Structures are given as structure tokens and as C-alpha cells.
Amino acid sequence: MLTYPNIDPVALSLGPLKVHWYGLMYLVGFVGAWALGRYRAAKPDWPLSPLLVDDLIFYGALGVILGGRIGYMVFYQAPELIHHPLTIFQVWDGGMSFHGGLIGVMTAMALFARKYKLHFFTLMDFIAPLVPIGLFAGRIGNFINGELWGKVTTLPWGMVFPTGGPLPRQPSMLYEAFAEGILLFLILFFFSMKPRPRMAVSAVFLIFYGTFRFLVEFVREPDPQLGYLWGGWLTMGQVLSFPMVLIGLAMLWYAYHKHIMDRPLNAPTVSEKNK
């Protein structure tokens, strides 16, 4: 059994102001996505300029935060939302959903695409490799908070979490940090290095994120307010992730069937003059 480091979730205290590690992890995710986005946009064959990436990340950040909170309340706390709708604003109590954040980002990208007259999937393909940076940081934040731990285990890397009872549990948030963060990033980064048909990179993101999340859910403790939805194994995370795989496979087939390219070599970029 490994020893859980038991890190104070508060990174910095300035009088009544408390800065939590979890919030800092969101900042790390946004800054990392911004830096990588500007690096990639600087290449001559991308349809965006580096300066437009600033606005793109701002739109994406709003989508993550608003969509993640709303999605959590709808998917995981629906009765509470119905009876006490104002709890949706109680973000200090925690509660963010990746799937809600994904819907929020898609909505934000649709607005961005309309503003700058870009194709929706041009943007989604561009930001897909940036997302795993935030996913990795967020799961490290979960680990520091000692939340979203896995099932009881006898494996040598099991940990006793402060809120998980006296028995060692699977550090499932670290599994997700590796799969949804590091591994997914490498897949998307190298896949998108060469020009691909429009929608293909987005499809690969859906396929692999959905697969990784579906598999990790088998060792992750289900949300206590929901438990298992069916058969003693099906979780809400799996219900939300499995359609992602199916949609991704359909999108990948369509992308290579139509073979519409967004990135011809030396293509002009969308510049600031279009603002």
C-alpha cells in the first residue's frame, strides 16, 4: 500500500482569501492550452492566427466553467437542482462534470465559429489536442482533494484516502490523469501533426476519451447519490461516455468518406483584421 500524501487542498491563504489547489489546476489547464494553441497556430498550415487563440481560449474557458457546473447539476444532482435551483451557483461546494463542460465548449465554439465565419469542426479539431492538458491538471486536483477515489483494493498501490474510509482504494483519479491526460494528449498531438480530414481529430478525441473513461469507471467508486444505474456495474459516467465512442466512430467514417481538408499547406490564416 502506498501512503497518500495528504496535501492541504488550500495552496495559499491571504487572510480570508483562500486559494485552492483545485482552482490552480484549472488555471494550469487554461494556460497550458493557451500556450500550446499559440504554438500550433504559429505554423503556416493552420487556419487560425496565434492572436485569435487568445479569444478562443477565453470562449473555451467560459464553456468549461459554465457547462461543467450546469452539467454536474443536471447529470448528477437533478433532484437537488429541481428543489433548490440556486444551488447551481454554490460552486464553492464543488461539483464539475466533464461531459457538461464538453457541451459548454461545443456551444462556445459554435458562437466563436459564427463570429469569425469559421467551420465549427475546424475549431473543434484545433482545440481537441489542447483539452487533455486541462483533463490531466483537473485529475491531479481531484487527487490533491482526495476525492473521486476508486474501489477498495488489495493492489500494492492502493491508498487510504481521508474521506474514503479505513481501507486502501484504487487511486482512480491518477489512472484518469494518465489515460485522459497524458495518453490522450500523445494520441491527439501526433495524429493532428499531419493534415487530416475535417472532423477526424474531433472524432479521435471522442473515441479515445469515451473509451478511457468507460474503462476507468469499472474501478472508480460511483457517485454516492446515484450509485450504480444498472446491473451493479453501470455508472452515469459510462452512460455518458459510451455514446461518445459511437458518435466518434461515425464521425471518423464520415470524415474520411468526405475527405474535406481544412489545412492545405501554406493556407492563409484567419487574422485579426476579421475581428
mmCIF file of C-alpha atoms in Angstrom:
data_model
loop_
_atom_site.group_PDB
_atom_site.id
_atom_site.type_symbol
_atom_site.label_atom_id
_atom_site.label_comp_id
_atom_site.label_asym_id
_atom_site.label_seq_id
_atom_site.Cartn_x
_atom_site.Cartn_y
_atom_site.Cartn_z
ATOM 1 C CA MET A 1 0.000 0.000 0.000
ATOM 2 C CA LEU A 2 1.223 3.490 -0.867
ATOM 3 C CA THR A 3 0.889 6.389 1.543
ATOM 4 C CA TYR A 4 -1.461 9.127 0.408
ATOM 5 C CA PRO A 5 0.487 12.428 0.612
ATOM 6 C CA ASN A 6 -2.422 14.231 2.316
ATOM 7 C CA ILE A 7 -1.672 17.623 0.742
ATOM 8 C CA ASP A 8 -3.520 20.617 2.158
ATOM 9 C CA PRO A 9 -6.140 21.473 -0.522
ATOM 10 C CA VAL A 10 -5.574 25.162 0.265
ATOM 11 C CA ALA A 11 -2.439 26.241 -1.581
ATOM 12 C CA LEU A 12 -2.317 29.787 -0.253
ATOM 13 C CA SER A 13 -4.138 31.751 2.440
ATOM 14 C CA LEU A 14 -4.199 35.544 2.475
ATOM 15 C CA GLY A 15 -6.446 36.482 5.367
ATOM 16 C CA PRO A 16 -9.988 35.459 4.428
ATOM 17 C CA LEU A 17 -8.874 34.682 0.868
ATOM 18 C CA LYS A 18 -8.042 31.029 0.281
ATOM 19 C CA VAL A 19 -6.556 29.812 -2.981
ATOM 20 C CA HIS A 20 -7.237 26.105 -3.509
ATOM 21 C CA TRP A 21 -5.034 23.745 -5.476
ATOM 22 C CA TYR A 22 -8.076 22.619 -7.453
ATOM 23 C CA GLY A 23 -8.639 26.143 -8.717
ATOM 24 C CA LEU A 24 -4.968 26.479 -9.566
ATOM 25 C CA MET A 25 -5.200 23.278 -11.595
ATOM 26 C CA TYR A 26 -7.905 24.887 -13.735
ATOM 27 C CA LEU A 27 -5.558 27.828 -14.262
ATOM 28 C CA VAL A 28 -2.737 25.450 -15.241
ATOM 29 C CA GLY A 29 -5.065 23.759 -17.733
ATOM 30 C CA PHE A 30 -6.152 27.023 -19.365
ATOM 31 C CA VAL A 31 -2.626 28.459 -19.522
ATOM 32 C CA GLY A 32 -1.246 25.202 -20.917
ATOM 33 C CA ALA A 33 -3.971 25.063 -23.573
ATOM 34 C CA TRP A 34 -3.328 28.698 -24.486
ATOM 35 C CA ALA A 35 0.434 28.165 -24.835
ATOM 36 C CA LEU A 36 0.053 25.041 -26.960
ATOM 37 C CA GLY A 37 -2.671 26.677 -29.035
ATOM 38 C CA ARG A 38 -0.486 29.664 -29.886
ATOM 39 C CA TYR A 39 2.427 27.368 -30.705
ATOM 40 C CA ARG A 40 0.330 25.313 -33.096
ATOM 41 C CA ALA A 41 -1.374 28.341 -34.656
ATOM 42 C CA ALA A 42 2.034 29.826 -35.491
ATOM 43 C CA LYS A 43 2.620 27.058 -38.015
ATOM 44 C CA PRO A 44 1.835 28.107 -41.610
ATOM 45 C CA ASP A 45 -0.672 25.337 -42.332
ATOM 46 C CA TRP A 46 -3.145 26.108 -39.510
ATOM 47 C CA PRO A 47 -6.314 28.107 -40.294
ATOM 48 C CA LEU A 48 -6.021 30.300 -37.163
ATOM 49 C CA SER A 49 -3.604 33.040 -36.173
ATOM 50 C CA PRO A 50 -1.858 32.972 -32.769
ATOM 51 C CA LEU A 51 -3.646 36.162 -31.698
ATOM 52 C CA LEU A 52 -7.049 34.593 -32.287
ATOM 53 C CA VAL A 53 -6.096 31.793 -29.901
ATOM 54 C CA ASP A 54 -6.409 34.310 -27.030
ATOM 55 C CA ASP A 55 -10.103 34.810 -27.771
ATOM 56 C CA LEU A 56 -10.563 31.119 -28.472
ATOM 57 C CA ILE A 57 -9.268 30.102 -25.028
ATOM 58 C CA PHE A 58 -11.446 32.750 -23.360
ATOM 59 C CA TYR A 59 -14.541 31.331 -25.052
ATOM 60 C CA GLY A 60 -13.435 27.818 -24.181
ATOM 61 C CA ALA A 61 -12.825 28.694 -20.517
ATOM 62 C CA LEU A 62 -16.353 30.094 -20.201
ATOM 63 C CA GLY A 63 -17.720 26.940 -21.818
ATOM 64 C CA VAL A 64 -15.780 24.684 -19.442
ATOM 65 C CA ILE A 65 -16.819 26.510 -16.275
ATOM 66 C CA LEU A 66 -20.473 27.186 -17.102
ATOM 67 C CA GLY A 67 -21.061 23.894 -18.895
ATOM 68 C CA GLY A 68 -19.170 21.880 -16.299
ATOM 69 C CA ARG A 69 -21.218 23.277 -13.412
ATOM 70 C CA ILE A 70 -24.580 23.088 -15.160
ATOM 71 C CA GLY A 71 -23.814 19.602 -16.436
ATOM 72 C CA TYR A 72 -22.895 18.380 -12.957
ATOM 73 C CA MET A 73 -26.164 19.641 -11.506
ATOM 74 C CA VAL A 74 -28.235 18.184 -14.360
ATOM 75 C CA PHE A 75 -26.475 14.809 -14.649
ATOM 76 C CA TYR A 76 -25.562 14.132 -11.011
ATOM 77 C CA GLN A 77 -27.717 16.381 -8.810
ATOM 78 C CA ALA A 78 -31.003 16.686 -10.706
ATOM 79 C CA PRO A 79 -33.309 16.353 -7.628
ATOM 80 C CA GLU A 80 -31.296 18.986 -5.759
ATOM 81 C CA LEU A 81 -31.433 21.287 -8.785
ATOM 82 C CA ILE A 82 -35.209 20.891 -9.077
ATOM 83 C CA HIS A 83 -35.942 21.532 -5.406
ATOM 84 C CA HIS A 84 -33.172 24.085 -4.734
ATOM 85 C CA PRO A 85 -32.222 25.642 -8.092
ATOM 86 C CA LEU A 86 -29.992 28.291 -6.502
ATOM 87 C CA THR A 87 -27.509 25.586 -5.501
ATOM 88 C CA ILE A 88 -26.219 25.740 -9.072
ATOM 89 C CA PHE A 89 -24.372 28.900 -8.006
ATOM 90 C CA GLN A 90 -22.749 27.267 -4.962
ATOM 91 C CA VAL A 91 -19.542 26.439 -6.797
ATOM 92 C CA TRP A 92 -17.580 26.564 -3.540
ATOM 93 C CA ASP A 93 -19.204 23.225 -2.642
ATOM 94 C CA GLY A 94 -17.532 21.638 -5.666
ATOM 95 C CA GLY A 95 -19.079 19.672 -8.489
ATOM 96 C CA MET A 96 -17.993 19.854 -12.145
ATOM 97 C CA SER A 97 -18.845 17.466 -14.968
ATOM 98 C CA PHE A 98 -16.554 16.774 -17.919
ATOM 99 C CA HIS A 99 -19.499 15.913 -20.149
ATOM 100 C CA GLY A 100 -21.236 19.149 -19.197
ATOM 101 C CA GLY A 101 -18.007 21.011 -19.846
ATOM 102 C CA LEU A 102 -17.762 19.375 -23.267
ATOM 103 C CA ILE A 103 -21.252 20.580 -24.161
ATOM 104 C CA GLY A 104 -20.319 24.022 -22.869
ATOM 105 C CA VAL A 105 -17.170 24.134 -25.001
ATOM 106 C CA MET A 106 -19.088 22.984 -28.077
ATOM 107 C CA THR A 107 -21.592 25.785 -27.526
ATOM 108 C CA ALA A 108 -18.775 28.304 -27.086
ATOM 109 C CA MET A 109 -17.036 27.085 -30.248
ATOM 110 C CA ALA A 110 -20.283 27.376 -32.198
ATOM 111 C CA LEU A 111 -20.553 31.038 -31.135
ATOM 112 C CA PHE A 112 -16.873 31.626 -31.926
ATOM 113 C CA ALA A 113 -17.206 29.985 -35.338
ATOM 114 C CA ARG A 114 -20.202 32.148 -36.159
ATOM 115 C CA LYS A 115 -18.373 35.325 -35.091
ATOM 116 C CA TYR A 116 -15.280 34.624 -37.181
ATOM 117 C CA LYS A 117 -17.032 32.791 -40.017
ATOM 118 C CA LEU A 118 -15.203 29.511 -39.453
ATOM 119 C CA HIS A 119 -16.462 25.965 -39.715
ATOM 120 C CA PHE A 120 -17.452 24.516 -36.335
ATOM 121 C CA PHE A 121 -15.296 21.407 -36.745
ATOM 122 C CA THR A 122 -12.331 23.477 -37.857
ATOM 123 C CA LEU A 123 -12.287 24.857 -34.321
ATOM 124 C CA MET A 124 -13.106 21.564 -32.610
ATOM 125 C CA ASP A 125 -10.264 19.844 -34.460
ATOM 126 C CA PHE A 126 -7.901 22.630 -33.424
ATOM 127 C CA ILE A 127 -8.754 22.582 -29.711
ATOM 128 C CA ALA A 128 -9.093 18.807 -29.275
ATOM 129 C CA PRO A 129 -5.339 18.261 -28.619
ATOM 130 C CA LEU A 130 -5.399 21.118 -26.088
ATOM 131 C CA VAL A 131 -8.096 19.577 -23.894
ATOM 132 C CA PRO A 132 -6.041 16.743 -22.311
ATOM 133 C CA ILE A 133 -3.816 19.335 -20.631
ATOM 134 C CA GLY A 134 -6.802 20.528 -18.614
ATOM 135 C CA LEU A 135 -8.008 16.982 -18.018
ATOM 136 C CA PHE A 136 -4.637 15.999 -16.575
ATOM 137 C CA ALA A 137 -4.484 19.069 -14.333
ATOM 138 C CA GLY A 138 -8.063 18.563 -13.165
ATOM 139 C CA ARG A 139 -7.455 14.943 -12.168
ATOM 140 C CA ILE A 140 -4.355 15.960 -10.225
ATOM 141 C CA GLY A 141 -6.607 18.474 -8.482
ATOM 142 C CA ASN A 142 -9.016 15.647 -7.618
ATOM 143 C CA PHE A 143 -6.104 13.670 -6.191
ATOM 144 C CA ILE A 144 -4.948 16.572 -4.035
ATOM 145 C CA ASN A 145 -8.519 16.988 -2.771
ATOM 146 C CA GLY A 146 -8.692 13.257 -2.008
ATOM 147 C CA GLU A 147 -11.935 12.901 -3.986
ATOM 148 C CA LEU A 148 -13.334 10.638 -6.699
ATOM 149 C CA TRP A 149 -11.301 7.714 -5.423
ATOM 150 C CA GLY A 150 -11.737 4.166 -6.628
ATOM 151 C CA LYS A 151 -12.941 0.899 -5.172
ATOM 152 C CA VAL A 152 -11.375 -0.942 -2.258
ATOM 153 C CA THR A 153 -8.329 -2.889 -3.446
ATOM 154 C CA THR A 154 -5.503 -5.148 -2.295
ATOM 155 C CA LEU A 155 -3.165 -3.912 -5.025
ATOM 156 C CA PRO A 156 0.209 -2.650 -3.739
ATOM 157 C CA TRP A 157 -0.504 0.899 -4.994
ATOM 158 C CA GLY A 158 -3.799 1.207 -3.134
ATOM 159 C CA MET A 159 -4.150 4.268 -0.881
ATOM 160 C CA VAL A 160 -6.175 5.168 2.182
ATOM 161 C CA PHE A 161 -7.872 8.466 1.346
ATOM 162 C CA PRO A 162 -9.001 10.837 4.129
ATOM 163 C CA THR A 163 -12.654 10.647 3.049
ATOM 164 C CA GLY A 164 -12.607 7.077 1.714
ATOM 165 C CA GLY A 165 -12.749 5.072 4.925
ATOM 166 C CA PRO A 166 -10.048 2.939 6.574
ATOM 167 C CA LEU A 167 -9.399 0.581 3.634
ATOM 168 C CA PRO A 168 -6.991 1.194 0.750
ATOM 169 C CA ARG A 169 -8.629 2.209 -2.507
ATOM 170 C CA GLN A 170 -7.665 2.445 -6.163
ATOM 171 C CA PRO A 171 -6.237 5.899 -6.988
ATOM 172 C CA SER A 172 -8.598 6.106 -9.954
ATOM 173 C CA MET A 173 -8.042 9.829 -10.425
ATOM 174 C CA LEU A 174 -4.383 9.067 -11.211
ATOM 175 C CA TYR A 175 -5.469 6.433 -13.729
ATOM 176 C CA GLU A 176 -7.599 9.105 -15.383
ATOM 177 C CA ALA A 177 -4.776 11.645 -15.259
ATOM 178 C CA PHE A 178 -2.607 9.182 -17.169
ATOM 179 C CA ALA A 179 -5.232 7.943 -19.649
ATOM 180 C CA GLU A 180 -7.317 11.073 -20.248
ATOM 181 C CA GLY A 181 -4.372 13.407 -19.825
ATOM 182 C CA ILE A 182 -1.001 12.031 -20.910
ATOM 183 C CA LEU A 183 -2.038 9.178 -23.195
ATOM 184 C CA LEU A 184 -4.891 11.047 -24.873
ATOM 185 C CA PHE A 185 -2.644 14.061 -25.411
ATOM 186 C CA LEU A 186 0.025 11.985 -27.137
ATOM 187 C CA ILE A 187 -2.538 10.303 -29.394
ATOM 188 C CA LEU A 188 -4.141 13.580 -30.444
ATOM 189 C CA PHE A 189 -0.921 15.555 -30.717
ATOM 190 C CA PHE A 190 0.780 13.137 -33.090
ATOM 191 C CA PHE A 191 -2.414 12.348 -35.011
ATOM 192 C CA SER A 192 -3.017 16.045 -35.666
ATOM 193 C CA MET A 193 0.572 16.810 -36.676
ATOM 194 C CA LYS A 194 -0.308 15.968 -40.276
ATOM 195 C CA PRO A 195 -3.291 17.430 -42.162
ATOM 196 C CA ARG A 196 -6.370 15.320 -41.554
ATOM 197 C CA PRO A 197 -9.884 15.477 -42.977
ATOM 198 C CA ARG A 198 -12.126 17.920 -41.177
ATOM 199 C CA MET A 199 -13.780 16.278 -38.154
ATOM 200 C CA ALA A 200 -11.220 13.460 -37.901
ATOM 201 C CA VAL A 201 -9.287 14.870 -34.928
ATOM 202 C CA SER A 202 -12.522 15.575 -33.050
ATOM 203 C CA ALA A 203 -13.645 12.023 -33.781
ATOM 204 C CA VAL A 204 -10.429 10.541 -32.398
ATOM 205 C CA PHE A 205 -10.860 12.626 -29.252
ATOM 206 C CA LEU A 206 -14.392 11.298 -28.697
ATOM 207 C CA ILE A 207 -13.389 7.690 -29.363
ATOM 208 C CA PHE A 208 -10.425 7.569 -27.016
ATOM 209 C CA TYR A 209 -11.763 9.767 -24.236
ATOM 210 C CA GLY A 210 -15.003 7.796 -24.202
ATOM 211 C CA THR A 211 -13.104 4.506 -24.150
ATOM 212 C CA PHE A 212 -10.687 5.541 -21.400
ATOM 213 C CA ARG A 213 -13.421 6.997 -19.197
ATOM 214 C CA PHE A 214 -15.685 3.967 -19.707
ATOM 215 C CA LEU A 215 -12.900 1.593 -18.639
ATOM 216 C CA VAL A 216 -11.747 3.597 -15.604
ATOM 217 C CA GLU A 217 -15.327 3.709 -14.321
ATOM 218 C CA PHE A 218 -15.053 -0.023 -13.581
ATOM 219 C CA VAL A 219 -12.552 0.707 -10.795
ATOM 220 C CA ARG A 220 -13.932 4.076 -9.706
ATOM 221 C CA GLU A 221 -16.440 4.294 -6.879
ATOM 222 C CA PRO A 222 -19.777 5.527 -8.273
ATOM 223 C CA ASP A 223 -21.207 8.833 -7.107
ATOM 224 C CA PRO A 224 -22.947 8.102 -3.786
ATOM 225 C CA GLN A 225 -26.122 9.997 -4.667
ATOM 226 C CA LEU A 226 -26.564 7.853 -7.797
ATOM 227 C CA GLY A 227 -24.812 4.548 -7.150
ATOM 228 C CA TYR A 228 -24.920 2.010 -9.956
ATOM 229 C CA LEU A 229 -27.638 2.609 -12.522
ATOM 230 C CA TRP A 230 -27.975 -1.000 -13.660
ATOM 231 C CA GLY A 231 -26.546 -4.447 -13.038
ATOM 232 C CA GLY A 232 -24.269 -3.463 -10.184
ATOM 233 C CA TRP A 233 -21.654 -2.010 -12.569
ATOM 234 C CA LEU A 234 -23.147 0.621 -14.895
ATOM 235 C CA THR A 235 -22.374 4.197 -13.808
ATOM 236 C CA MET A 236 -23.512 7.596 -15.028
ATOM 237 C CA GLY A 237 -20.005 8.202 -16.355
ATOM 238 C CA GLN A 238 -20.316 5.120 -18.573
ATOM 239 C CA VAL A 239 -23.790 6.108 -19.750
ATOM 240 C CA LEU A 240 -22.438 9.489 -20.830
ATOM 241 C CA SER A 241 -19.186 8.136 -22.307
ATOM 242 C CA PHE A 242 -20.373 5.191 -24.411
ATOM 243 C CA PRO A 243 -22.315 7.396 -26.886
ATOM 244 C CA MET A 244 -19.135 9.443 -27.342
ATOM 245 C CA VAL A 245 -17.388 6.365 -28.739
ATOM 246 C CA LEU A 246 -20.242 5.584 -31.147
ATOM 247 C CA ILE A 247 -20.526 9.180 -32.325
ATOM 248 C CA GLY A 248 -16.752 9.378 -32.716
ATOM 249 C CA LEU A 249 -16.638 6.241 -34.863
ATOM 250 C CA ALA A 250 -19.428 7.573 -37.078
ATOM 251 C CA MET A 251 -17.656 10.928 -37.385
ATOM 252 C CA LEU A 252 -14.353 9.277 -38.274
ATOM 253 C CA TRP A 253 -16.010 7.256 -41.058
ATOM 254 C CA TYR A 254 -17.750 10.370 -42.358
ATOM 255 C CA ALA A 255 -14.555 12.441 -42.208
ATOM 256 C CA TYR A 256 -12.570 10.024 -44.352
ATOM 257 C CA HIS A 257 -15.551 9.359 -46.621
ATOM 258 C CA LYS A 258 -15.951 13.078 -47.428
ATOM 259 C CA HIS A 259 -12.245 13.884 -47.035
ATOM 260 C CA ILE A 260 -12.691 17.650 -46.688
ATOM 261 C CA MET A 261 -9.339 19.196 -45.788
ATOM 262 C CA ASP A 262 -9.046 22.237 -43.526
ATOM 263 C CA ARG A 263 -5.257 22.510 -43.646
ATOM 264 C CA PRO A 264 -3.765 22.699 -47.135
ATOM 265 C CA LEU A 265 -0.089 23.582 -46.871
ATOM 266 C CA ASN A 266 0.603 27.321 -46.738
ATOM 267 C CA ALA A 267 -3.091 28.119 -46.357
ATOM 268 C CA PRO A 268 -3.839 31.700 -45.235
ATOM 269 C CA THR A 269 -4.877 32.101 -41.608
ATOM 270 C CA VAL A 270 -7.824 33.884 -40.111
ATOM 271 C CA SER A 271 -6.238 37.110 -38.897
ATOM 272 C CA GLU A 272 -7.048 39.890 -36.529
ATOM 273 C CA LYS A 273 -8.440 42.050 -39.301
ATOM 274 C CA ASN A 274 -11.553 39.842 -39.332
ATOM 275 C CA LYS A 275 -12.499 40.922 -35.816
#
